[in-house]
PDB file of C-alpha atoms and ligand atoms in Angstrom:
ATOM      1  CA  MET A   1       0.000   0.000   0.000  1.00 30.00           C
ATOM      2  CA  ALA A   2       1.277   3.453  -0.877  1.00 33.00           C
ATOM      3  CA  ARG A   3       2.372   5.423   2.137  1.00 33.00           C
ATOM      4  CA  GLY A   4       0.307   8.525   2.858  1.00 33.00           C
ATOM      5  CA  PRO A   5       1.931  11.801   3.921  1.00 32.00           C
ATOM      6  CA  LEU A   6       1.393  11.105   7.593  1.00 30.00           C
ATOM      7  CA  GLN A   7       2.989   7.701   7.339  1.00 31.00           C
ATOM      8  CA  ARG A   8       5.913   9.208   5.494  1.00 30.00           C
ATOM      9  CA  CYS A   9       6.267  11.741   8.295  1.00 29.00           C
ATOM     10  CA  ARG A  10       6.073   9.147  10.980  1.00 32.00           C
ATOM     11  CA  ARG A  11       9.567   9.595  12.330  1.00 36.00           C
ATOM     12  CA  GLU A  12       9.932  13.353  12.298  1.00 37.00           C
ATOM     13  CA  LEU A  13      12.790  14.920  14.081  1.00 38.00           C
ATOM     14  CA  CYS A  14      12.480  18.448  15.275  1.00 35.00           C
ATOM     15  CA  LEU A  15      15.768  20.292  15.479  1.00 32.00           C
ATOM     16  CA  PRO A  16      16.557  23.409  17.517  1.00 32.00           C
ATOM     17  CA  CYS A  17      13.382  25.101  18.459  1.00 31.00           C
ATOM     18  CA  PRO A  18      14.787  28.121  20.280  1.00 29.00           C
ATOM     19  CA  ALA A  19      11.679  30.155  20.119  1.00 28.00           C
ATOM     20  CA  LEU A  20       8.348  28.511  20.561  1.00 30.00           C
ATOM     21  CA  SER A  21       9.462  25.544  22.548  1.00 34.00           C
ATOM     22  CA  CYS A  22       8.106  22.212  21.371  1.00 38.00           C
ATOM     23  CA  ARG A  23       8.003  21.029  24.928  1.00 39.00           C
ATOM     24  CA  GLU A  24       6.499  24.010  26.641  1.00 43.00           C
ATOM     25  CA  GLY A  25       2.841  23.938  25.936  1.00 44.00           C
ATOM     26  CA  THR A  26       2.723  24.420  22.172  1.00 48.00           C
ATOM     27  CA  PRO A  27      -0.810  23.397  21.291  1.00 53.00           C
ATOM     28  CA  ARG A  28      -0.720  19.746  20.479  1.00 55.00           C
ATOM     29  CA  GLN A  29      -1.241  18.632  16.952  1.00 59.00           C
ATOM     30  CA  PRO A  30      -3.399  15.506  17.067  1.00 60.00           C
ATOM     31  CA  HIS A  31      -0.704  13.811  14.972  1.00 58.00           C
ATOM     32  CA  ALA A  32       2.233  14.671  17.226  1.00 56.00           C
ATOM     33  CA  ALA A  33       3.783  12.343  19.770  1.00 55.00           C
ATOM     34  CA  ASP A  34       6.383  14.131  21.873  1.00 52.00           C
ATOM     35  CA  ALA A  35       9.526  12.129  22.451  1.00 51.00           C
ATOM     36  CA  THR A  36      11.457  14.999  23.942  1.00 51.00           C
ATOM     37  CA  SER A  37      10.187  14.690  27.495  1.00 48.00           C
ATOM     38  CA  GLN A  38      11.205  11.043  27.528  1.00 44.00           C
ATOM     39  CA  CYS A  39      14.609  11.836  26.076  1.00 45.00           C
ATOM     40  CA  ARG A  40      15.170  14.633  28.534  1.00 44.00           C
ATOM     41  CA  ALA A  41      14.743  12.261  31.400  1.00 36.00           C
ATOM     42  CA  TRP A  42      18.110  10.896  30.361  1.00 35.00           C
ATOM     43  CA  PRO A  43      20.819  12.424  32.568  1.00 32.00           C
ATOM     44  CA  GLY A  44      23.606  14.540  31.081  1.00 31.00           C
ATOM     45  CA  SER A  45      23.167  16.538  27.946  1.00 32.00           C
ATOM     46  CA  PHE A  46      26.705  16.629  26.587  1.00 32.00           C
ATOM     47  CA  LEU A  47      26.226  13.257  24.974  1.00 33.00           C
ATOM     48  CA  THR A  48      23.135  14.517  23.259  1.00 36.00           C
ATOM     49  CA  VAL A  49      23.541  12.704  20.005  1.00 37.00           C
ATOM     50  CA  THR A  50      24.574   9.438  21.563  1.00 41.00           C
ATOM     51  CA  PHE A  51      21.815   9.514  24.108  1.00 42.00           C
ATOM     52  CA  CYS A  52      19.214  10.344  21.560  1.00 47.00           C
ATOM     53  CA  PHE A  53      19.967   7.162  19.789  1.00 53.00           C
ATOM     54  CA  ALA A  54      19.947   5.328  23.078  1.00 57.00           C
ATOM     55  CA  CYS A  55      16.766   7.153  23.898  1.00 57.00           C
ATOM     56  CA  ARG A  56      15.025   5.912  20.806  1.00 66.00           C
ATOM     57  CA  SER A  57      13.903   3.078  23.004  1.00 70.00           C
ATOM     58  CA  LEU A  58      12.445   5.670  25.371  1.00 69.00           C
ATOM     59  CA  MET A  59      10.388   7.244  22.640  1.00 73.00           C
ATOM     60  CA  PRO A  60       6.668   6.664  22.830  1.00 76.00           C
ATOM     61  CA  ARG A  61       5.251   4.179  20.385  1.00 81.00           C
ATOM     62  CA  THR A  62       3.483   5.984  17.595  1.00 83.00           C
ATOM     63  CA  LEU A  63       0.614   5.039  15.379  1.00 88.00           C
ATOM     64  CA  ASP A  64       0.960   5.346  11.641  1.00 85.00           C
ATOM     65  CA  SER A  65      -1.178   8.461  11.862  1.00 85.00           C
ATOM     66  CA  GLN A  66       1.224  10.133  14.318  1.00 87.00           C
ATOM     67  CA  ILE A  67       4.469  12.010  13.995  1.00 87.00           C
ATOM     68  CA  THR A  68       7.290  11.581  16.470  1.00 85.00           C
ATOM     69  CA  VAL A  69       8.898  14.885  17.317  1.00 86.00           C
ATOM     70  CA  GLU A  70      12.290  15.144  18.972  1.00 87.00           C
ATOM     71  CA  LYS A  71      13.876  18.468  19.789  1.00 89.00           C
ATOM     72  CA  THR A  72      17.542  18.804  20.623  1.00 91.00           C
ATOM     73  CA  PRO A  73      19.063  22.236  19.920  1.00 91.00           C
ATOM     74  CA  SER A  74      22.637  20.960  19.635  1.00 95.00           C
ATOM     75  CA  TYR A  75      21.952  18.586  16.738  1.00 95.00           C
ATOM     76  CA  PHE A  76      22.282  21.340  14.171  1.00 97.00           C
ATOM     77  CA  VAL A  77      25.882  22.045  15.179  1.00 97.00           C
ATOM     78  CA  THR A  78      26.947  18.485  15.992  1.00 97.00           C
ATOM     79  CA  LYS A  79      29.211  17.098  13.290  1.00 94.00           C
ATOM     80  CA  GLU A  80      28.091  13.464  13.549  1.00 95.00           C
ATOM     81  CA  ALA A  81      24.359  14.218  13.776  1.00 96.00           C
ATOM     82  CA  PRO A  82      23.500  14.339  10.030  1.00 97.00           C
ATOM     83  CA  ARG A  83      25.117  10.969   9.299  1.00 97.00           C
ATOM     84  CA  ARG A  84      23.602   9.294  12.331  1.00 94.00           C
ATOM     85  CA  ILE A  85      20.130  10.634  11.696  1.00 94.00           C
ATOM     86  CA  PHE A  86      20.375   9.720   8.024  1.00 96.00           C
ATOM     87  CA  ASN A  87      21.379   6.177   8.963  1.00 94.00           C
ATOM     88  CA  MET A  88      18.489   5.960  11.390  1.00 88.00           C
ATOM     89  CA  SER A  89      15.860   7.287   8.974  1.00 90.00           C
ATOM     90  CA  ARG A  90      16.629   9.057   5.728  1.00 95.00           C
ATOM     91  CA  ASP A  91      12.980  10.233   5.498  1.00 94.00           C
ATOM     92  CA  THR A  92      13.396  12.365   8.595  1.00 95.00           C
ATOM     93  CA  LYS A  93      12.196  15.906   8.193  1.00 97.00           C
ATOM     94  CA  LEU A  94      14.304  18.537   9.895  1.00 97.00           C
ATOM     95  CA  ILE A  95      13.170  21.820  11.363  1.00 98.00           C
ATOM     96  CA  VAL A  96      15.651  24.485  12.358  1.00 98.00           C
ATOM     97  CA  VAL A  97      14.777  27.778  14.023  1.00 98.00           C
ATOM     98  CA  VAL A  98      17.305  30.448  13.173  1.00 98.00           C
ATOM     99  CA  ARG A  99      17.595  34.016  14.373  1.00 98.00           C
ATOM    100  CA  ASN A 100      20.023  36.863  13.802  1.00 98.00           C
ATOM    101  CA  PRO A 101      23.329  35.255  14.853  1.00 98.00           C
ATOM    102  CA  VAL A 102      24.470  38.376  16.724  1.00 98.00           C
ATOM    103  CA  THR A 103      21.281  38.423  18.806  1.00 98.00           C
ATOM    104  CA  ARG A 104      21.609  34.653  19.194  1.00 98.00           C
ATOM    105  CA  ALA A 105      25.130  35.022  20.596  1.00 98.00           C
ATOM    106  CA  ILE A 106      24.003  37.684  23.075  1.00 98.00           C
ATOM    107  CA  SER A 107      21.022  35.534  24.075  1.00 98.00           C
ATOM    108  CA  ASP A 108      23.328  32.560  24.566  1.00 98.00           C
ATOM    109  CA  TYR A 109      25.720  34.629  26.681  1.00 98.00           C
ATOM    110  CA  THR A 110      22.836  36.052  28.755  1.00 98.00           C
ATOM    111  CA  GLN A 111      21.673  32.515  29.478  1.00 97.00           C
ATOM    112  CA  THR A 112      25.160  31.304  30.495  1.00 98.00           C
ATOM    113  CA  LEU A 113      25.710  34.394  32.647  1.00 98.00           C
ATOM    114  CA  SER A 114      22.483  33.720  34.528  1.00 97.00           C
ATOM    115  CA  LYS A 115      23.920  30.335  35.555  1.00 97.00           C
ATOM    116  CA  LYS A 116      27.599  31.308  35.917  1.00 98.00           C
ATOM    117  CA  PRO A 117      27.873  34.972  36.931  1.00 97.00           C
ATOM    118  CA  ASP A 118      31.706  34.826  37.001  1.00 98.00           C
ATOM    119  CA  ILE A 119      32.351  34.261  33.295  1.00 98.00           C
ATOM    120  CA  PRO A 120      34.393  36.858  31.333  1.00 98.00           C
ATOM    121  CA  THR A 121      32.653  39.663  29.468  1.00 98.00           C
ATOM    122  CA  PHE A 122      30.881  39.076  26.153  1.00 98.00           C
ATOM    123  CA  GLU A 123      33.505  41.202  24.411  1.00 97.00           C
ATOM    124  CA  GLY A 124      36.313  39.223  26.036  1.00 98.00           C
ATOM    125  CA  LEU A 125      34.905  35.925  24.833  1.00 98.00           C
ATOM    126  CA  SER A 126      33.949  37.124  21.347  1.00 98.00           C
ATOM    127  CA  PHE A 127      37.378  38.166  20.096  1.00 98.00           C
ATOM    128  CA  ARG A 128      40.794  36.627  19.795  1.00 98.00           C
ATOM    129  CA  ASN A 129      42.048  40.125  19.057  1.00 97.00           C
ATOM    130  CA  ARG A 130      39.419  42.832  19.110  1.00 94.00           C
ATOM    131  CA  SER A 131      41.501  45.641  17.626  1.00 93.00           C
ATOM    132  CA  LEU A 132      42.366  43.415  14.679  1.00 94.00           C
ATOM    133  CA  GLY A 133      38.710  42.367  14.481  1.00 91.00           C
ATOM    134  CA  LEU A 134      39.643  38.717  14.982  1.00 97.00           C
ATOM    135  CA  VAL A 135      36.530  36.918  16.168  1.00 98.00           C
ATOM    136  CA  ASP A 136      36.924  33.809  18.310  1.00 98.00           C
ATOM    137  CA  THR A 137      35.074  31.179  16.308  1.00 98.00           C
ATOM    138  CA  SER A 138      35.936  28.526  18.857  1.00 98.00           C
ATOM    139  CA  TRP A 139      33.505  30.112  21.312  1.00 98.00           C
ATOM    140  CA  ASN A 140      30.242  28.205  20.940  1.00 98.00           C
ATOM    141  CA  ALA A 141      28.039  31.278  21.186  1.00 98.00           C
ATOM    142  CA  ILE A 142      29.811  32.608  18.067  1.00 98.00           C
ATOM    143  CA  ARG A 143      30.264  29.316  16.251  1.00 98.00           C
ATOM    144  CA  ILE A 144      26.610  28.245  16.410  1.00 98.00           C
ATOM    145  CA  GLY A 145      25.535  31.349  14.464  1.00 98.00           C
ATOM    146  CA  MET A 146      27.685  30.399  11.454  1.00 98.00           C
ATOM    147  CA  TYR A 147      24.631  28.687  10.001  1.00 98.00           C
ATOM    148  CA  ALA A 148      26.002  28.284   6.478  1.00 98.00           C
ATOM    149  CA  VAL A 149      28.900  26.211   7.804  1.00 98.00           C
ATOM    150  CA  HIS A 150      26.680  23.837   9.794  1.00 98.00           C
ATOM    151  CA  LEU A 151      24.179  23.523   6.979  1.00 98.00           C
ATOM    152  CA  GLU A 152      26.904  22.187   4.664  1.00 98.00           C
ATOM    153  CA  SER A 153      27.198  19.049   6.806  1.00 98.00           C
ATOM    154  CA  TRP A 154      23.443  18.438   6.639  1.00 98.00           C
ATOM    155  CA  LEU A 155      23.298  18.914   2.898  1.00 98.00           C
ATOM    156  CA  GLN A 156      25.769  16.086   2.457  1.00 98.00           C
ATOM    157  CA  TYR A 157      22.994  13.769   3.666  1.00 98.00           C
ATOM    158  CA  PHE A 158      19.634  15.490   3.305  1.00 98.00           C
ATOM    159  CA  PRO A 159      18.142  17.433   0.397  1.00 98.00           C
ATOM    160  CA  LEU A 160      17.100  20.989   1.142  1.00 98.00           C
ATOM    161  CA  SER A 161      13.474  19.955   0.565  1.00 98.00           C
ATOM    162  CA  GLN A 162      13.676  17.905   3.769  1.00 98.00           C
ATOM    163  CA  ILE A 163      14.825  20.837   5.878  1.00 98.00           C
ATOM    164  CA  HIS A 164      12.580  23.679   6.981  1.00 98.00           C
ATOM    165  CA  PHE A 165      13.915  26.910   8.435  1.00 98.00           C
ATOM    166  CA  VAL A 166      11.776  28.885  10.826  1.00 98.00           C
ATOM    167  CA  SER A 167      12.556  32.557  11.295  1.00 98.00           C
ATOM    168  CA  GLY A 168      13.053  33.168  15.018  1.00 98.00           C
ATOM    169  CA  GLU A 169      12.125  36.828  14.451  1.00 98.00           C
ATOM    170  CA  LYS A 170       8.853  36.009  12.670  1.00 98.00           C
ATOM    171  CA  LEU A 171       8.029  33.429  15.283  1.00 97.00           C
ATOM    172  CA  ILE A 172       7.722  36.377  17.668  1.00 98.00           C
ATOM    173  CA  THR A 173       5.913  38.799  15.345  1.00 97.00           C
ATOM    174  CA  ASP A 174       3.749  36.226  13.559  1.00 98.00           C
ATOM    175  CA  PRO A 175       3.737  32.912  15.448  1.00 98.00           C
ATOM    176  CA  ALA A 176       0.664  31.581  13.657  1.00 98.00           C
ATOM    177  CA  GLY A 177       2.172  32.328  10.235  1.00 98.00           C
ATOM    178  CA  GLU A 178       5.399  30.493  11.072  1.00 98.00           C
ATOM    179  CA  MET A 179       3.533  27.574  12.634  1.00 97.00           C
ATOM    180  CA  GLY A 180       1.338  27.422   9.527  1.00 98.00           C
ATOM    181  CA  LYS A 181       4.440  26.950   7.377  1.00 98.00           C
ATOM    182  CA  VAL A 182       5.733  24.241   9.726  1.00 97.00           C
ATOM    183  CA  GLN A 183       2.465  22.338   9.478  1.00 96.00           C
ATOM    184  CA  ASP A 184       2.521  22.635   5.673  1.00 97.00           C
ATOM    185  CA  PHE A 185       6.094  21.360   5.625  1.00 97.00           C
ATOM    186  CA  LEU A 186       5.044  18.347   7.694  1.00 96.00           C
ATOM    187  CA  GLY A 187       2.095  17.764   5.386  1.00 95.00           C
ATOM    188  CA  ILE A 188      -0.449  18.000   8.167  1.00 94.00           C
ATOM    189  CA  LYS A 189      -3.605  20.047   8.539  1.00 95.00           C
ATOM    190  CA  ARG A 190      -3.218  23.601   9.808  1.00 96.00           C
ATOM    191  CA  VAL A 191      -4.645  22.979  13.279  1.00 94.00           C
ATOM    192  CA  ILE A 192      -2.539  25.587  15.068  1.00 94.00           C
ATOM    193  CA  THR A 193      -3.662  29.000  13.890  1.00 96.00           C
ATOM    194  CA  ASP A 194      -3.857  32.587  15.109  1.00 96.00           C
ATOM    195  CA  LYS A 195      -6.799  31.539  17.276  1.00 96.00           C
ATOM    196  CA  HIS A 196      -4.241  29.939  19.605  1.00 96.00           C
ATOM    197  CA  PHE A 197      -2.074  33.010  20.263  1.00 97.00           C
ATOM    198  CA  TYR A 198      -2.349  36.416  21.861  1.00 97.00           C
ATOM    199  CA  PHE A 199       0.293  39.044  22.550  1.00 97.00           C
ATOM    200  CA  ASN A 200       1.087  39.313  26.251  1.00 97.00           C
ATOM    201  CA  LYS A 201       2.189  42.901  26.945  1.00 96.00           C
ATOM    202  CA  THR A 202       3.833  42.077  30.270  1.00 95.00           C
ATOM    203  CA  LYS A 203       5.902  39.263  28.796  1.00 97.00           C
ATOM    204  CA  GLY A 204       6.458  41.189  25.569  1.00 96.00           C
ATOM    205  CA  PHE A 205       5.942  37.997  23.566  1.00 98.00           C
ATOM    206  CA  PRO A 206       3.133  35.970  22.083  1.00 98.00           C
ATOM    207  CA  CYS A 207       1.617  33.444  24.455  1.00 97.00           C
ATOM    208  CA  LEU A 208      -0.943  30.699  24.153  1.00 96.00           C
ATOM    209  CA  LYS A 209      -4.562  31.527  24.886  1.00 96.00           C
ATOM    210  CA  LYS A 210      -4.802  28.200  26.645  1.00 91.00           C
ATOM    211  CA  SER A 211      -2.375  25.371  27.185  1.00 79.00           C
ATOM    212  CA  GLU A 212      -2.909  21.740  26.442  1.00 76.00           C
ATOM    213  CA  SER A 213      -3.464  20.810  30.059  1.00 79.00           C
ATOM    214  CA  SER A 214      -5.631  23.707  31.208  1.00 84.00           C
ATOM    215  CA  SER A 215      -7.888  26.404  29.863  1.00 91.00           C
ATOM    216  CA  LEU A 216      -5.612  29.107  31.291  1.00 93.00           C
ATOM    217  CA  PRO A 217      -3.325  31.274  29.138  1.00 95.00           C
ATOM    218  CA  ARG A 218       0.258  30.075  28.998  1.00 94.00           C
ATOM    219  CA  CYS A 219       3.482  31.917  28.212  1.00 96.00           C
ATOM    220  CA  LEU A 220       6.923  30.370  27.875  1.00 95.00           C
ATOM    221  CA  GLY A 221       9.013  30.293  31.070  1.00 95.00           C
ATOM    222  CA  LYS A 222      11.055  33.077  32.620  1.00 94.00           C
ATOM    223  CA  SER A 223      14.233  31.959  30.871  1.00 94.00           C
ATOM    224  CA  LYS A 224      12.643  32.577  27.456  1.00 96.00           C
ATOM    225  CA  GLY A 225      12.543  36.192  26.425  1.00 97.00           C
ATOM    226  CA  ARG A 226      14.578  37.764  29.197  1.00 96.00           C
ATOM    227  CA  THR A 227      16.348  41.092  28.968  1.00 96.00           C
ATOM    228  CA  HIS A 228      19.695  40.774  27.236  1.00 98.00           C
ATOM    229  CA  VAL A 229      23.010  41.974  28.599  1.00 97.00           C
ATOM    230  CA  GLN A 230      23.911  45.439  27.230  1.00 98.00           C
ATOM    231  CA  ILE A 231      26.670  45.189  24.639  1.00 98.00           C
ATOM    232  CA  ASP A 232      28.832  47.978  23.256  1.00 97.00           C
ATOM    233  CA  PRO A 233      27.307  48.949  19.847  1.00 97.00           C
ATOM    234  CA  GLU A 234      30.788  48.829  18.283  1.00 97.00           C
ATOM    235  CA  VAL A 235      31.134  45.192  19.286  1.00 98.00           C
ATOM    236  CA  ILE A 236      27.743  44.491  17.748  1.00 98.00           C
ATOM    237  CA  GLU A 237      28.888  46.197  14.543  1.00 97.00           C
ATOM    238  CA  GLN A 238      32.070  44.120  14.443  1.00 97.00           C
ATOM    239  CA  LEU A 239      30.085  40.934  14.876  1.00 98.00           C
ATOM    240  CA  ARG A 240      27.605  41.991  12.173  1.00 98.00           C
ATOM    241  CA  ASP A 241      30.544  42.435   9.822  1.00 97.00           C
ATOM    242  CA  PHE A 242      31.892  39.056  10.812  1.00 98.00           C
ATOM    243  CA  TYR A 243      28.591  37.249  10.197  1.00 98.00           C
ATOM    244  CA  ARG A 244      27.652  39.062   6.959  1.00 98.00           C
ATOM    245  CA  PRO A 245      29.360  36.645   4.528  1.00 98.00           C
ATOM    246  CA  TYR A 246      28.036  33.620   6.423  1.00 98.00           C
ATOM    247  CA  ASN A 247      24.516  35.072   6.411  1.00 98.00           C
ATOM    248  CA  ILE A 248      24.650  35.831   2.682  1.00 98.00           C
ATOM    249  CA  LYS A 249      25.853  32.307   1.955  1.00 98.00           C
ATOM    250  CA  PHE A 250      23.090  30.928   4.158  1.00 98.00           C
ATOM    251  CA  TYR A 251      20.362  32.987   2.404  1.00 98.00           C
ATOM    252  CA  GLU A 252      21.661  31.850  -0.980  1.00 98.00           C
ATOM    253  CA  THR A 253      21.781  28.204   0.025  1.00 98.00           C
ATOM    254  CA  VAL A 254      18.295  28.062   1.524  1.00 98.00           C
ATOM    255  CA  GLY A 255      16.756  30.541  -0.941  1.00 98.00           C
ATOM    256  CA  GLN A 256      15.329  32.689   1.830  1.00 97.00           C
ATOM    257  CA  ASP A 257      16.368  36.158   3.007  1.00 98.00           C
ATOM    258  CA  PHE A 258      16.077  36.411   6.796  1.00 98.00           C
ATOM    259  CA  ARG A 259      16.889  40.163   6.735  1.00 97.00           C
ATOM    260  CA  TRP A 260      19.455  40.160   9.514  1.00 98.00           C
ATOM    261  CA  GLU A 261      21.370  43.098   8.089  1.00 85.00           C
TER     262      GLU A 261
HETATM  263  N1  LIG B   1       6.575  33.402  22.461  1.00 80.45           N
HETATM  264  C1  LIG B   1       7.796  33.515  22.966  1.00 80.45           C
HETATM  265  N2  LIG B   1       7.991  33.651  24.298  1.00 80.45           N
HETATM  266  C2  LIG B   1       9.257  33.747  24.792  1.00 80.45           C
HETATM  267  N3  LIG B   1      10.378  33.702  24.046  1.00 80.45           N
HETATM  268  C3  LIG B   1      10.204  33.573  22.729  1.00 80.45           C
HETATM  269  C4  LIG B   1       8.922  33.471  22.124  1.00 80.45           C
HETATM  270  N4  LIG B   1       9.080  33.361  20.792  1.00 80.45           N
HETATM  271  C5  LIG B   1      10.378  33.392  20.573  1.00 80.45           C
HETATM  272  N5  LIG B   1      11.071  33.523  21.728  1.00 80.45           N
HETATM  273  C6  LIG B   1      12.518  33.567  21.818  1.00 80.45           C
HETATM  274  O1  LIG B   1      12.971  32.263  22.205  1.00 80.45           O
HETATM  275  C7  LIG B   1      14.242  32.432  22.820  1.00 80.45           C
HETATM  276  C8  LIG B   1      14.568  31.347  23.810  1.00 80.45           C
HETATM  277  O2  LIG B   1      14.787  30.155  23.152  1.00 80.45           O
HETATM  278  P1  LIG B   1      15.935  29.156  23.592  1.00 80.45           P
HETATM  279  O3  LIG B   1      16.959  29.125  22.549  1.00 80.45           O
HETATM  280  O4  LIG B   1      16.402  29.454  24.966  1.00 80.45           O
HETATM  281  O5  LIG B   1      15.109  27.828  23.559  1.00 80.45           O
HETATM  282  S1  LIG B   1      15.611  26.369  23.729  1.00 80.45           S
HETATM  283  O6  LIG B   1      16.601  26.338  24.790  1.00 80.45           O
HETATM  284  O7  LIG B   1      16.173  25.970  22.478  1.00 80.45           O
HETATM  285  O8  LIG B   1      14.403  25.650  24.072  1.00 80.45           O
HETATM  286  C9  LIG B   1      14.133  33.725  23.544  1.00 80.45           C
HETATM  287  O9  LIG B   1      15.389  34.308  23.467  1.00 80.45           O
HETATM  288  P2  LIG B   1      15.825  35.424  24.516  1.00 80.45           P
HETATM  289  O10 LIG B   1      14.996  36.624  24.142  1.00 80.45           O
HETATM  290  O11 LIG B   1      17.243  35.620  24.277  1.00 80.45           O
HETATM  291  O12 LIG B   1      15.505  34.892  25.872  1.00 80.45           O
HETATM  292  C10 LIG B   1      13.046  34.520  22.844  1.00 80.45           C
HETATM  293  O13 LIG B   1      13.501  35.682  22.206  1.00 80.45           O
END
């Protein structure tokens, strides 16, 4: 029997979802089975890729009409991930949320600082030699934003048609629009629409009118959408210059202009 779109999508894998978290109350698609909570029960995140293969056994069993969704932000920048995922299931559809890499780096730093207040300054970590404009690409917060570089590894295994890029910026300004495109990409009915969202002025972000488990409104947690550390505008300019060629290459490769300039 020919496989329908839902059967084809049965083993979906959701990659970094830095904006509207897959695990935090996104309205549930009737076709989605969430493997992430099971996987996250596994201790230690540095072995993400390894554990996610181990954790396949922890994934919920899915019906042919369901899609398994797994969300691990570090997959996109993990060298071995494309090959391993391809070997597991070459039909896997990949979703990557990307945002302006400079803002991403500052967000990343803000998050680390909240856990380790003693780390060096953002400027100190960003440059090998600031006056020469030498950016430290070995610092993860910088390296992750070089999307074009990471994408190359994925394209060695997966065609572009199997990868969907969500704009992190549009996910804030038009969550329903971005979620609509995700649902189209997965070949499922547009169940999540603008009826599900409202803009919460206090949070400064869109929130859900009601969560899956209750009829009360639900925003993402305190660690999502917090105030960023203030960075010297000159540093921001230097980093913009650094990322420009990577961004241009990325836009060209995916055929989409994210307007980060
Ligand atoms: N609706 C809504 N509510 C709150 N936050 C939102 C939302 N949509 C997108 N964002 C942006 O998501 C950013 C946090 O994502 P993370 O990268 O920390 O997520 S994750 O760790 O990958 O789950 C977070 O980044 P920061 O602003 O740096 O905290 C937000 O800008």
